[in-house]
mmCIF file of C-alpha atoms in Angstrom:
data_model
loop_
_atom_site.group_PDB
_atom_site.id
_atom_site.type_symbol
_atom_site.label_atom_id
_atom_site.label_comp_id
_atom_site.label_asym_id
_atom_site.label_seq_id
_atom_site.Cartn_x
_atom_site.Cartn_y
_atom_site.Cartn_z
ATOM 1 C CA VAL A 1261 0.000 0.000 0.000
ATOM 2 C CA THR A 1262 2.831 2.387 0.900
ATOM 3 C CA VAL A 1263 4.596 1.713 -2.424
ATOM 4 C CA ALA A 1264 1.365 2.248 -4.365
ATOM 5 C CA ARG A 1265 0.738 5.543 -2.576
ATOM 6 C CA GLU A 1266 4.319 6.736 -3.300
ATOM 7 C CA GLN A 1267 3.919 5.854 -6.967
ATOM 8 C CA GLY A 1268 0.637 7.778 -7.072
ATOM 9 C CA ARG A 1269 2.234 10.851 -5.494
ATOM 10 C CA LYS A 1270 5.116 10.619 -7.993
ATOM 11 C CA ARG A 1271 2.716 10.503 -10.925
ATOM 12 C CA LEU A 1272 0.821 13.473 -9.481
ATOM 13 C CA ARG A 1273 4.032 15.497 -9.193
ATOM 14 C CA ILE A 1274 4.881 14.698 -12.824
ATOM 15 C CA VAL A 1275 1.402 15.747 -13.980
ATOM 16 C CA ILE A 1276 1.614 18.989 -11.984
ATOM 17 C CA ALA A 1277 5.086 19.720 -13.428
ATOM 18 C CA VAL A 1278 3.908 19.105 -16.987
ATOM 19 C CA LEU A 1279 0.843 21.297 -16.452
ATOM 20 C CA GLY A 1280 3.075 24.006 -14.998
ATOM 21 C CA VAL A 1281 5.412 23.954 -17.999
ATOM 22 C CA CYS A 1282 2.439 24.096 -20.369
ATOM 23 C CA ALA A 1283 0.965 26.997 -18.461
ATOM 24 C CA ILE A 1284 4.269 28.894 -18.573
ATOM 25 C CA ALA A 1285 4.655 28.219 -22.310
ATOM 26 C CA ALA A 1286 1.082 29.297 -22.998
ATOM 27 C CA GLY A 1287 1.610 32.447 -20.950
ATOM 28 C CA GLY A 1288 4.795 33.199 -22.893
ATOM 29 C CA VAL A 1289 3.007 32.836 -26.238
ATOM 30 C CA VAL A 1290 0.188 35.071 -25.060
ATOM 31 C CA ALA A 1291 2.701 37.645 -23.795
ATOM 32 C CA LEU A 1292 4.620 37.653 -27.106
ATOM 33 C CA HIS A 1293 1.411 38.393 -28.995
ATOM 34 C CA SER A 1294 0.230 41.023 -26.514
ATOM 35 C CA SER A 1295 0.809 44.763 -26.358
ATOM 36 C CA ILE A 1296 3.756 44.177 -24.027
ATOM 37 C CA PHE A 1297 5.943 43.339 -27.042
ATOM 38 C CA ALA A 1298 4.077 45.462 -29.610
ATOM 39 C CA ALA A 1299 5.817 47.871 -31.996
ATOM 40 C CA ARG A 1300 5.184 50.960 -29.908
ATOM 41 C CA HIS A 1301 8.245 52.902 -31.072
ATOM 42 C CA LEU A 1302 8.522 53.339 -34.868
ATOM 43 C CA ASN A 1303 11.352 55.094 -36.700
ATOM 44 C CA VAL A 1304 11.702 55.732 -40.452
ATOM 45 C CA VAL A 1305 15.146 56.718 -41.752
ATOM 46 C CA GLY A 1306 15.907 58.075 -45.236
ATOM 47 C CA ALA A 1307 12.428 59.357 -46.117
ATOM 48 C CA VAL A 1308 13.034 62.608 -48.032
ATOM 49 C CA HIS A 1309 10.322 62.541 -50.708
ATOM 50 C CA THR A 1310 8.231 59.754 -49.173
ATOM 51 C CA PRO A 1311 5.800 60.763 -46.377
ATOM 52 C CA VAL A 1312 6.501 58.794 -43.209
ATOM 53 C CA ALA A 1313 2.752 58.324 -42.644
ATOM 54 C CA GLU A 1314 2.478 56.538 -46.014
ATOM 55 C CA VAL A 1315 5.357 54.232 -45.128
ATOM 56 C CA LEU A 1316 3.828 53.254 -41.798
ATOM 57 C CA ALA A 1317 0.300 52.865 -43.185
ATOM 58 C CA LEU A 1318 1.314 50.695 -46.162
ATOM 59 C CA SER A 1319 3.641 48.573 -44.055
ATOM 60 C CA GLY A 1320 0.971 47.909 -41.427
ATOM 61 C CA LEU A 1321 3.282 49.125 -38.669
ATOM 62 C CA SER A 1322 0.950 52.012 -37.822
ATOM 63 C CA GLU A 1323 -1.350 49.391 -36.261
ATOM 64 C CA ARG A 1324 1.395 48.602 -33.712
ATOM 65 C CA PRO A 1325 1.537 44.802 -34.295
ATOM 66 C CA PRO A 1326 3.472 42.509 -31.917
ATOM 67 C CA LEU A 1327 7.092 42.168 -33.010
ATOM 68 C CA VAL A 1328 6.779 38.393 -33.207
ATOM 69 C CA ASP A 1329 4.116 38.801 -35.929
ATOM 70 C CA ILE A 1330 6.207 41.129 -38.133
ATOM 71 C CA ASN A 1331 7.683 39.582 -41.283
ATOM 72 C CA GLY A 1332 10.438 42.019 -42.236
ATOM 73 C CA ALA A 1333 10.738 40.814 -45.844
ATOM 74 C CA GLU A 1334 7.000 41.138 -46.493
ATOM 75 C CA VAL A 1335 6.860 44.585 -44.881
ATOM 76 C CA ALA A 1336 9.831 45.753 -46.975
ATOM 77 C CA ALA A 1337 8.228 44.413 -50.174
ATOM 78 C CA ARG A 1338 5.090 46.464 -49.529
ATOM 79 C CA ILE A 1339 7.126 49.607 -48.872
ATOM 80 C CA ASP A 1340 9.115 49.062 -52.078
ATOM 81 C CA THR A 1341 5.951 49.724 -54.106
ATOM 82 C CA LEU A 1342 5.953 53.406 -53.063
ATOM 83 C CA PRO A 1343 7.066 55.611 -56.007
ATOM 84 C CA TRP A 1344 10.255 57.071 -54.539
ATOM 85 C CA VAL A 1345 11.425 53.971 -52.670
ATOM 86 C CA LYS A 1346 14.281 52.038 -54.260
ATOM 87 C CA SER A 1347 14.704 49.633 -51.354
ATOM 88 C CA ALA A 1348 13.541 49.246 -47.757
ATOM 89 C CA THR A 1349 15.002 47.297 -44.849
ATOM 90 C CA VAL A 1350 13.117 46.549 -41.621
ATOM 91 C CA PHE A 1351 14.931 46.126 -38.299
ATOM 92 C CA GLU A 1352 13.198 44.855 -35.150
ATOM 93 C CA HIS A 1353 14.518 45.963 -31.764
ATOM 94 C CA TRP A 1354 13.099 43.950 -28.915
ATOM 95 C CA PRO A 1355 11.032 44.456 -26.917
ATOM 96 C CA ASP A 1356 9.001 47.230 -28.596
ATOM 97 C CA SER A 1357 10.777 49.123 -31.432
ATOM 98 C CA VAL A 1358 10.999 48.894 -35.232
ATOM 99 C CA THR A 1359 13.237 50.898 -37.593
ATOM 100 C CA VAL A 1360 12.617 51.164 -41.344
ATOM 101 C CA VAL A 1361 15.590 52.300 -43.433
ATOM 102 C CA LEU A 1362 14.749 53.636 -46.907
ATOM 103 C CA THR A 1363 16.944 54.176 -49.944
ATOM 104 C CA GLU A 1364 15.126 56.558 -52.267
ATOM 105 C CA ARG A 1365 15.395 56.947 -56.031
ATOM 106 C CA SER A 1366 16.887 60.013 -57.713
ATOM 107 C CA PRO A 1367 15.071 61.966 -60.448
ATOM 108 C CA PHE A 1368 16.952 61.617 -63.726
ATOM 109 C CA ALA A 1369 14.656 63.192 -66.295
ATOM 110 C CA ALA A 1370 11.215 64.732 -66.762
ATOM 111 C CA VAL A 1371 8.735 63.278 -69.261
ATOM 112 C CA GLU A 1372 6.295 65.647 -70.927
ATOM 113 C CA MET A 1373 2.666 64.570 -70.603
ATOM 114 C CA GLY A 1374 1.235 66.981 -73.166
ATOM 115 C CA PRO A 1375 -1.496 66.496 -75.776
ATOM 116 C CA GLY A 1376 0.922 64.683 -78.096
ATOM 117 C CA THR A 1377 1.076 61.771 -75.657
ATOM 118 C CA GLY A 1378 -2.608 61.741 -74.803
ATOM 119 C CA GLY A 1379 -1.691 62.756 -71.286
ATOM 120 C CA PRO A 1380 -3.193 65.322 -68.895
ATOM 121 C CA GLY A 1381 -0.359 67.820 -69.266
ATOM 122 C CA GLY A 1382 2.515 68.644 -66.988
ATOM 123 C CA TRP A 1383 5.652 66.595 -66.396
ATOM 124 C CA ALA A 1384 6.447 63.229 -64.814
ATOM 125 C CA LEU A 1385 9.733 62.782 -62.967
ATOM 126 C CA VAL A 1386 11.455 59.454 -63.727
ATOM 127 C CA ASP A 1387 14.652 57.721 -62.605
ATOM 128 C CA THR A 1388 17.220 55.902 -64.756
ATOM 129 C CA THR A 1389 15.085 52.738 -64.836
ATOM 130 C CA GLY A 1390 11.985 54.529 -66.149
ATOM 131 C CA ARG A 1391 10.166 54.412 -62.797
ATOM 132 C CA VAL A 1392 7.658 57.271 -62.500
ATOM 133 C CA LEU A 1393 8.392 59.138 -59.270
ATOM 134 C CA ALA A 1394 5.995 62.089 -59.226
ATOM 135 C CA ASP A 1395 3.852 64.389 -61.359
ATOM 136 C CA GLN A 1396 4.267 68.145 -61.375
ATOM 137 C CA ALA A 1397 2.969 71.098 -63.359
ATOM 138 C CA GLY A 1398 6.292 72.516 -64.550
ATOM 139 C CA ARG A 1399 9.540 71.041 -65.774
ATOM 140 C CA PRO A 1400 12.181 71.080 -63.016
ATOM 141 C CA THR A 1401 15.254 73.215 -63.654
ATOM 142 C CA GLY A 1402 18.354 71.338 -64.756
ATOM 143 C CA VAL A 1403 16.560 68.057 -65.497
ATOM 144 C CA LEU A 1404 16.725 66.448 -68.929
ATOM 145 C CA ALA A 1405 13.443 66.640 -70.863
ATOM 146 C CA LEU A 1406 12.061 63.502 -72.517
ATOM 147 C CA MET A 1407 9.443 63.681 -75.277
ATOM 148 C CA VAL A 1408 7.694 60.344 -75.661
ATOM 149 C CA PRO A 1409 4.829 58.932 -77.762
ATOM 150 C CA VAL A 1410 2.779 57.490 -74.880
ATOM 151 C CA ALA A 1411 1.761 59.268 -71.683
ATOM 152 C CA PRO A 1412 3.425 57.887 -68.528
ATOM 153 C CA GLY A 1413 1.315 56.106 -65.937
ATOM 154 C CA ALA A 1414 0.731 57.067 -62.324
ATOM 155 C CA PRO A 1415 3.620 57.522 -59.876
ATOM 156 C CA GLY A 1416 4.993 54.124 -58.909
ATOM 157 C CA SER A 1417 4.535 52.640 -62.388
ATOM 158 C CA ASN A 1418 7.150 52.197 -65.117
ATOM 159 C CA LEU A 1419 7.221 53.970 -68.456
ATOM 160 C CA PRO A 1420 5.434 52.073 -71.255
ATOM 161 C CA PRO A 1421 7.724 50.043 -73.564
ATOM 162 C CA GLY A 1422 7.376 52.621 -76.336
ATOM 163 C CA ASP A 1423 8.817 55.302 -74.045
ATOM 164 C CA GLN A 1424 11.711 53.295 -72.629
ATOM 165 C CA PRO A 1425 14.147 54.166 -75.487
ATOM 166 C CA ALA A 1426 14.080 57.777 -74.272
ATOM 167 C CA VAL A 1427 15.442 56.750 -70.872
ATOM 168 C CA GLU A 1428 17.927 54.287 -72.389
ATOM 169 C CA ILE A 1429 19.299 56.913 -74.781
ATOM 170 C CA ALA A 1430 19.512 59.542 -72.040
ATOM 171 C CA ALA A 1431 21.329 57.165 -69.698
ATOM 172 C CA SER A 1432 23.774 56.028 -72.393
ATOM 173 C CA LEU A 1433 25.020 59.495 -73.370
ATOM 174 C CA PRO A 1434 28.761 60.000 -72.777
ATOM 175 C CA ALA A 1435 29.439 62.485 -69.988
ATOM 176 C CA LEU A 1436 30.780 65.318 -72.170
ATOM 177 C CA LEU A 1437 27.959 64.947 -74.666
ATOM 178 C CA ALA A 1438 25.333 64.713 -71.930
ATOM 179 C CA GLN A 1439 26.358 68.172 -70.712
ATOM 180 C CA ARG A 1440 25.136 69.661 -74.005
ATOM 181 C CA VAL A 1441 21.953 67.605 -74.489
ATOM 182 C CA ARG A 1442 18.790 69.276 -73.190
ATOM 183 C CA SER A 1443 16.087 66.940 -74.501
ATOM 184 C CA VAL A 1444 15.502 63.478 -75.972
ATOM 185 C CA ASP A 1445 12.567 63.069 -78.360
ATOM 186 C CA VAL A 1446 11.326 59.584 -79.258
ATOM 187 C CA ALA A 1447 8.760 59.447 -82.052
ATOM 188 C CA ALA A 1448 6.013 56.853 -82.353
ATOM 189 C CA ASP A 1449 8.137 54.907 -84.866
ATOM 190 C CA GLY A 1450 11.062 54.756 -82.437
ATOM 191 C CA GLU A 1451 13.211 57.403 -84.146
ATOM 192 C CA VAL A 1452 15.271 59.466 -81.696
ATOM 193 C CA THR A 1453 16.184 63.164 -81.875
ATOM 194 C CA LEU A 1454 18.352 65.117 -79.433
ATOM 195 C CA GLY A 1455 17.918 68.766 -78.572
ATOM 196 C CA ILE A 1456 21.326 70.338 -77.962
ATOM 197 C CA THR A 1457 22.500 73.685 -76.608
ATOM 198 C CA ARG A 1458 22.669 76.688 -78.955
ATOM 199 C CA GLY A 1459 19.440 75.531 -80.606
ATOM 200 C CA LEU A 1460 21.054 72.600 -82.390
ATOM 201 C CA THR A 1461 19.302 69.343 -83.228
ATOM 202 C CA ALA A 1462 20.861 65.904 -83.639
ATOM 203 C CA VAL A 1463 19.003 63.152 -85.480
ATOM 204 C CA ILE A 1464 20.007 59.794 -83.987
ATOM 205 C CA GLY A 1465 17.447 57.694 -85.831
ATOM 206 C CA SER A 1466 16.940 54.184 -84.519
ATOM 207 C CA PRO A 1467 18.546 53.482 -81.103
ATOM 208 C CA THR A 1468 21.249 51.235 -82.620
ATOM 209 C CA GLU A 1469 25.027 51.619 -83.104
ATOM 210 C CA LEU A 1470 24.903 54.361 -80.501
ATOM 211 C CA GLU A 1471 28.619 54.431 -79.763
ATOM 212 C CA ALA A 1472 29.478 55.212 -83.388
ATOM 213 C CA LYS A 1473 26.712 57.800 -83.625
ATOM 214 C CA TYR A 1474 27.843 59.535 -80.438
ATOM 215 C CA GLU A 1475 31.424 59.661 -81.742
ATOM 216 C CA ALA A 1476 30.259 61.193 -85.017
ATOM 217 C CA LEU A 1477 28.079 63.726 -83.216
ATOM 218 C CA ALA A 1478 30.877 64.697 -80.829
ATOM 219 C CA SER A 1479 33.243 65.190 -83.772
ATOM 220 C CA VAL A 1480 30.837 67.510 -85.573
ATOM 221 C CA LEU A 1481 30.137 69.494 -82.410
ATOM 222 C CA ALA A 1482 33.855 69.879 -81.781
ATOM 223 C CA GLY A 1483 35.000 70.813 -85.277
ATOM 224 C CA ALA A 1484 32.190 72.069 -87.515
ATOM 225 C CA PRO A 1485 31.240 75.765 -87.860
ATOM 226 C CA LEU A 1486 27.717 75.425 -86.457
ATOM 227 C CA VAL A 1487 25.056 78.084 -86.063
ATOM 228 C CA ASN A 1488 21.686 78.139 -84.300
ATOM 229 C CA ASP A 1489 19.004 75.797 -85.666
ATOM 230 C CA ASP A 1490 21.522 73.590 -87.518
ATOM 231 C CA VAL A 1491 20.561 69.915 -87.763
ATOM 232 C CA ILE A 1492 23.210 67.225 -87.414
ATOM 233 C CA ASP A 1493 22.087 63.911 -88.888
ATOM 234 C CA VAL A 1494 24.054 60.874 -87.684
ATOM 235 C CA SER A 1495 21.240 58.388 -88.227
ATOM 236 C CA VAL A 1496 23.206 56.566 -90.954
#
């Protein structure tokens, strides 16, 4: 009888210990998903053109989720869809802080959205990849102008395929030549024309054999007696 009672007490102690461990584990899970470890302190670094409120709202961090429920890769992917954002990285700092570090895009050119493109008017800022960053009424000072056949989409989209040659040509210009180019005009048939300082025009034609065409254009600009409104044709 004594042995049986001791065995019963031993089993009871084991059951109580197991129940205690389960209770502690359950309490820990509940605590991790509670406001105790929620993202109460939020910090966004690198947001110059992107409103911080938009970053927090799109990421879902403005709802102060528990840190254990935050998937940094998914949050960063949502933030990357904002027009100016090139990349985003999310850092969790236990017990209650999150930092979002942004790398923003740089405006490279302005695309005219006039009647010729079927657009609403004004200008669309784009980066070197053709990503539309923002719309504005006037052309920014010192930014290359792109004339394209199709109106750009909303900020956050990419230029249509028919407009991409304008960005590719602009980005491929040699440094010394780029200093003199003021505009890149791509016609509906894909033919490219450059507007150059002193009122000069350069006909590039199809966007092929660009290196040879740039060399020919640079040679003419350097050595020919040019006057305003002259047209330099290096299409062939």
